[in-house]
Structures are given as C-alpha cells and as structure tokens.
CSV table of C-alpha atoms in Angstrom, one decimal:
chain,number,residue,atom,x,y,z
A,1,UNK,CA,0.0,0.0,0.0
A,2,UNK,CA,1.3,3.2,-0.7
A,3,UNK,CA,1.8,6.3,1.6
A,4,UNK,CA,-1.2,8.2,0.0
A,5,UNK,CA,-3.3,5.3,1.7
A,6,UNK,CA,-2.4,6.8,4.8
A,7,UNK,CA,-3.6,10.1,5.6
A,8,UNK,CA,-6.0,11.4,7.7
A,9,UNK,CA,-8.6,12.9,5.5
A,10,UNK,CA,-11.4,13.3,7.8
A,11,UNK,CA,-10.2,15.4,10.8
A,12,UNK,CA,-12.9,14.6,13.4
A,13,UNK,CA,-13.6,10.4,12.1
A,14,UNK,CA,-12.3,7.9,14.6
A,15,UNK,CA,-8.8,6.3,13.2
A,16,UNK,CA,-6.0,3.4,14.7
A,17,UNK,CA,-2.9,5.5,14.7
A,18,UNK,CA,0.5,4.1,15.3
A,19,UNK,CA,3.9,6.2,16.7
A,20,UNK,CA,7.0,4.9,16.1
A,21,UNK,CA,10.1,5.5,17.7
A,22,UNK,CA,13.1,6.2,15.4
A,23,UNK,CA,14.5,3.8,14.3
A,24,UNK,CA,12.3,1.4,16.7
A,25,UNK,CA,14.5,2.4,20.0
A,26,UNK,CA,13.1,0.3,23.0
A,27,UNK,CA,12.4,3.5,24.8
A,28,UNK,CA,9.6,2.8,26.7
A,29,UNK,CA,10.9,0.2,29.0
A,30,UNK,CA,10.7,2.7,32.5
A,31,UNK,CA,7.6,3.3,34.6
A,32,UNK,CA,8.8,7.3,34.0
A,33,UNK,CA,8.9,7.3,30.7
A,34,UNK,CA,5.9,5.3,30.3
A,35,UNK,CA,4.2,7.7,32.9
A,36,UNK,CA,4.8,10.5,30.1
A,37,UNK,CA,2.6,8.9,27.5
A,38,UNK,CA,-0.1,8.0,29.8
A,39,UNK,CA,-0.4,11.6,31.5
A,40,UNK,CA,-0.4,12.8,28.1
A,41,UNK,CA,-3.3,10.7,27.5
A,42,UNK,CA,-5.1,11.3,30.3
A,43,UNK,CA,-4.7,15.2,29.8
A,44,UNK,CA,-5.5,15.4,26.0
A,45,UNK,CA,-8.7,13.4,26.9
A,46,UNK,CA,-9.2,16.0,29.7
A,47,UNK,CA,-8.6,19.1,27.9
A,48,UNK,CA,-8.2,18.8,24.1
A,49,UNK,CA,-11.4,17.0,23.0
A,50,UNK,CA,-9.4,13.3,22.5
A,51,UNK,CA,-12.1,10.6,22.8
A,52,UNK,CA,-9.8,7.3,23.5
A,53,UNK,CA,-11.6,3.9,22.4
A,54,UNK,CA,-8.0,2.3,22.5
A,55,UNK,CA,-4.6,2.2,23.3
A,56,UNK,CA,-1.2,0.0,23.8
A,57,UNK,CA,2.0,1.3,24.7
A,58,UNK,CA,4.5,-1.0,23.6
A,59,UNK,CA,8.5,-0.7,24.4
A,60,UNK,CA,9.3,1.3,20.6
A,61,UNK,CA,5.4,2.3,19.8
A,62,UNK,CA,2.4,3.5,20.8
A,63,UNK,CA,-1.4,2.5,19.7
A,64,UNK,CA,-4.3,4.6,19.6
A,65,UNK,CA,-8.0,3.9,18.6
A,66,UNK,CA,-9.3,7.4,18.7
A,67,UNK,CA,-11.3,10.7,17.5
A,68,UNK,CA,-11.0,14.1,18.3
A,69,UNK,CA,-13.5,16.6,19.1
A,70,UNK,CA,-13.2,20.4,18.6
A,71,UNK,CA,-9.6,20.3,17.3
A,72,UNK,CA,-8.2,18.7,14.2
A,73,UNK,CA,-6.6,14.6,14.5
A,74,UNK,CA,-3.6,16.5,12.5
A,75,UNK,CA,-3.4,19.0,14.9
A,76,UNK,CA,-3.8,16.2,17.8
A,77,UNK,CA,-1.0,14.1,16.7
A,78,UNK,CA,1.5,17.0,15.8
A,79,UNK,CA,1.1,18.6,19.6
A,80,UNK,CA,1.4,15.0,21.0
A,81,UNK,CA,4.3,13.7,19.5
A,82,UNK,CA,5.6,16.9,20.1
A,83,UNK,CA,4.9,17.1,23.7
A,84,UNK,CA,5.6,13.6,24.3
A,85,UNK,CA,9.5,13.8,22.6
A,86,UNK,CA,10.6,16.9,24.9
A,87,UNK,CA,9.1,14.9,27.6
A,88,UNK,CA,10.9,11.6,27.4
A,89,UNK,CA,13.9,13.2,25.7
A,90,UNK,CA,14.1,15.1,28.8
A,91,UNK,CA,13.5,12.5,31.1
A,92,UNK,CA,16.4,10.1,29.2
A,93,UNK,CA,18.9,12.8,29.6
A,94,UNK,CA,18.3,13.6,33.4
A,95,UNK,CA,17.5,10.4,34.9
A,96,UNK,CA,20.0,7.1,35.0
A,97,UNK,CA,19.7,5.6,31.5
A,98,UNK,CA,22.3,3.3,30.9
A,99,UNK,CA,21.6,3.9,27.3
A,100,UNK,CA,21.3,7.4,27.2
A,101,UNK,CA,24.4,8.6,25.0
A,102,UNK,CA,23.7,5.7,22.6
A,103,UNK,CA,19.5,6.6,22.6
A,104,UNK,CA,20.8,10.2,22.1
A,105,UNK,CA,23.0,9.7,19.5
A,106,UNK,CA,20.6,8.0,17.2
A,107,UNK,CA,17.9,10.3,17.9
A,108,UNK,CA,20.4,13.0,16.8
A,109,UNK,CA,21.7,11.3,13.8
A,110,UNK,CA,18.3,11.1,12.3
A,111,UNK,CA,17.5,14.4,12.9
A,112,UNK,CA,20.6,15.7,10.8
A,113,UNK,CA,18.8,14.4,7.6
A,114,UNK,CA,15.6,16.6,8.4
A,115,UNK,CA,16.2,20.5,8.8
A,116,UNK,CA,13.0,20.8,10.3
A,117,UNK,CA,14.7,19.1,13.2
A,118,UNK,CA,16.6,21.4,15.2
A,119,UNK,CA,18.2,18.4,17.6
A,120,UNK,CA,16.7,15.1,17.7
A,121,UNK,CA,14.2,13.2,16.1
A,122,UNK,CA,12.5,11.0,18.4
A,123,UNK,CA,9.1,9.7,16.7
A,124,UNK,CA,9.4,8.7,13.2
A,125,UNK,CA,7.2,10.6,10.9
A,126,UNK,CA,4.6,8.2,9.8
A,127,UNK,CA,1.7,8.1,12.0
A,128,UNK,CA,0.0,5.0,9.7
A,129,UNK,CA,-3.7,6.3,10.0
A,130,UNK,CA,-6.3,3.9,8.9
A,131,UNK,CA,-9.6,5.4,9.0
A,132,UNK,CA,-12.4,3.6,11.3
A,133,UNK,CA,-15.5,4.0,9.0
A,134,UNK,CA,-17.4,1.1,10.2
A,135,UNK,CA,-18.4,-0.7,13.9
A,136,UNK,CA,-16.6,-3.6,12.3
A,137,UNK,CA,-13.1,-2.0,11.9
A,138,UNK,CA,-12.8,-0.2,15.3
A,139,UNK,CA,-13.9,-3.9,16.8
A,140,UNK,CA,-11.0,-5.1,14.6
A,141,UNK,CA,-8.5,-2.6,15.4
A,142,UNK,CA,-9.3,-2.4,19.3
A,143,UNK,CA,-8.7,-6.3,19.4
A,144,UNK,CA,-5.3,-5.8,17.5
A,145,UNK,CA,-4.3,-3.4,19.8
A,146,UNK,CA,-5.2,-4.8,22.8
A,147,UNK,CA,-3.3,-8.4,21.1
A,148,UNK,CA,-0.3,-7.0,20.3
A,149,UNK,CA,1.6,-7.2,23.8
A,150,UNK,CA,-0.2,-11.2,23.6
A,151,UNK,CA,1.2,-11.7,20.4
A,152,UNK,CA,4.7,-10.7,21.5
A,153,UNK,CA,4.7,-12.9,24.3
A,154,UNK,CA,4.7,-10.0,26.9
A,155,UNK,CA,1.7,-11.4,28.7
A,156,UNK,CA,-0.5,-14.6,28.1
A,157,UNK,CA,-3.5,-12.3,28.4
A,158,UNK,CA,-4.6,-9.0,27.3
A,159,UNK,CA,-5.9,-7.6,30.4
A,160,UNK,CA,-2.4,-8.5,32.2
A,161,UNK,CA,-0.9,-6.6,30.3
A,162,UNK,CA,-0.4,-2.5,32.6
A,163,UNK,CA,-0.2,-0.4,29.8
A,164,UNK,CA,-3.2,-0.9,27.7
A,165,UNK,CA,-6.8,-0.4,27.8
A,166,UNK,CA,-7.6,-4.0,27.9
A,167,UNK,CA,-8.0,-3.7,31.8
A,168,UNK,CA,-10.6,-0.9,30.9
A,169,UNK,CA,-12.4,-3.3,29.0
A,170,UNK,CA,-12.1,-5.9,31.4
A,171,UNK,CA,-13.5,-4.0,34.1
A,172,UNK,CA,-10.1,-3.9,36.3
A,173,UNK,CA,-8.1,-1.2,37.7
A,174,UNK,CA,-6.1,1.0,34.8
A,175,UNK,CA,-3.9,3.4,34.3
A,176,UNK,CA,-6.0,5.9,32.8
A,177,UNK,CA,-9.9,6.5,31.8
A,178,UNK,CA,-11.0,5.9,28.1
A,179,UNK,CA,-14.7,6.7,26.2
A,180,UNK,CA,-15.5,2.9,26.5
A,181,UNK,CA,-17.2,1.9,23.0
C-alpha cells in the first residue's frame, strides 16, 4: 500500500494511529517514561477534545483507537508527539539511562537528515492512519491493539498486560480512563 493510503482525511472520524520511535529504540521500557505517554493521554482526553476507544503502549510504539473533538486529529498528533519527545527526551537525559548517550546519539543522527529538526528526532514521521469507517473495523482494530503485547509474548493475556486499555475493557483497575465503545 502506498503512503497516499495513509492520511487522515477526515479530521474529526475515529482512526488506529500508530507512533513509532526512530528507528524502533526500545524506549519505553521505564515506569517514568511510560508515565509520560499515559499523563499525556489522560490530559488530551481531559482538555483537548481526544475521545480514546483504545490504546497500547509498547516498548518502541504506541497505539491509539481514537477521535478528536473540537480540534483537528492532525493537529492532535502534531502537539502530542511533540509534547511527548521533549518529555521523554528530557526525562532520558536527566535520569540514570544506561543507554542514554547511545539513545541520544541516534535520535540525533536522524535528525541531521531533516532540517525541520533542530536536535533530535525521536518519533518517526509516519503516523499510519487507517480510517475507522465502520463498527466492524474499530472492533478489529481495538482487538489488535489490545493483542499485540499477547502476540509478543509479553503477557498470556490481554488484560495483564499494565499499559493498555484491555484492563478498561475488562473492568479492572487502569492506568488511565478511556470513552468505553
């Protein structure tokens, strides 16, 4: 499939998103840089019209099954990749990562092919939206989501698995509130 498959053409539809880290760094492997993504979550659902069906952090990407309300999806996922990359690039340089200077160093080397970047480039570009446009593909894209830490042998079942919203659906404790669908 080409890229022109994947754009967000209807601003306010409800989508599966996917964010990437450069070059697929196992970032997200600390309960503070995990934190970062979830309050991010928590506080776009609060106060920038997200509606969250879905989501699965993984250790090098992120899943979303969402819509936005009030403000564009583009919009959306520029300010929260945005946010989310000072956040964690902050966090990796100030805290006790045994990987930092190699992290930062290929977070920096991929910027140097972008001068948009002024530093580092921490999520890849792609976002790979697939629009929702039927009950059918959010059930379908929900269940991936919530597979995918199954699937990599992280957890036997979904709803073990802390940094999803397969507890929500299961009716156990979570990290963070979603708009249940």
């Amino acid at each position: 499939m080409s890229s022109e498959n994947y754009k967000i053409v209807d601003q306010h539809a409800p989508y599966f998103l996917t964010f990437t880290v450069t070059d697929w760094v196992d970032v997200y492997t600390r309960p503070e840089y995990n934190a970062i993504i979830v309050d991010g979550l928590s506080y776009c659902r609060q106060h920038k019209g997200l509606k969250l069906y879905a989501w699965c952090l993984m250790s090098n990407h992120l899943h979303l099954v969402c819509q936005t309300e009030g403000v564009r999806m583009s919009d959306f996922v520029r300010d929260y990749k945005q946010f989310t990359a000072k956040k964690t690039l902050a966090a990796i340089q100030s805290g006790p990562e045994s990987r930092k200077d190699w992290m930062l160093y290929r977070f920096e080397y991929a910027g140097k092919f972008d001068n948009r970047i002024t530093q580092y480039r921490f999520w890849q570009d792609t976002n790979h939206p697939i629009l929702l446009d039927s009950n059918n593909k959010i059930d379908e894209r929900i269940n991936y989501t919530h597979q995918n830490p199954v699937k990599r042998m992280i957890v036997e079942r979904e709803e073990d698995y802390l940094f999803s919203s397969a507890r929500n659906y299961a009716d156990m404790s979570a990290l963070m509130e979603i708009d249940m669908i």
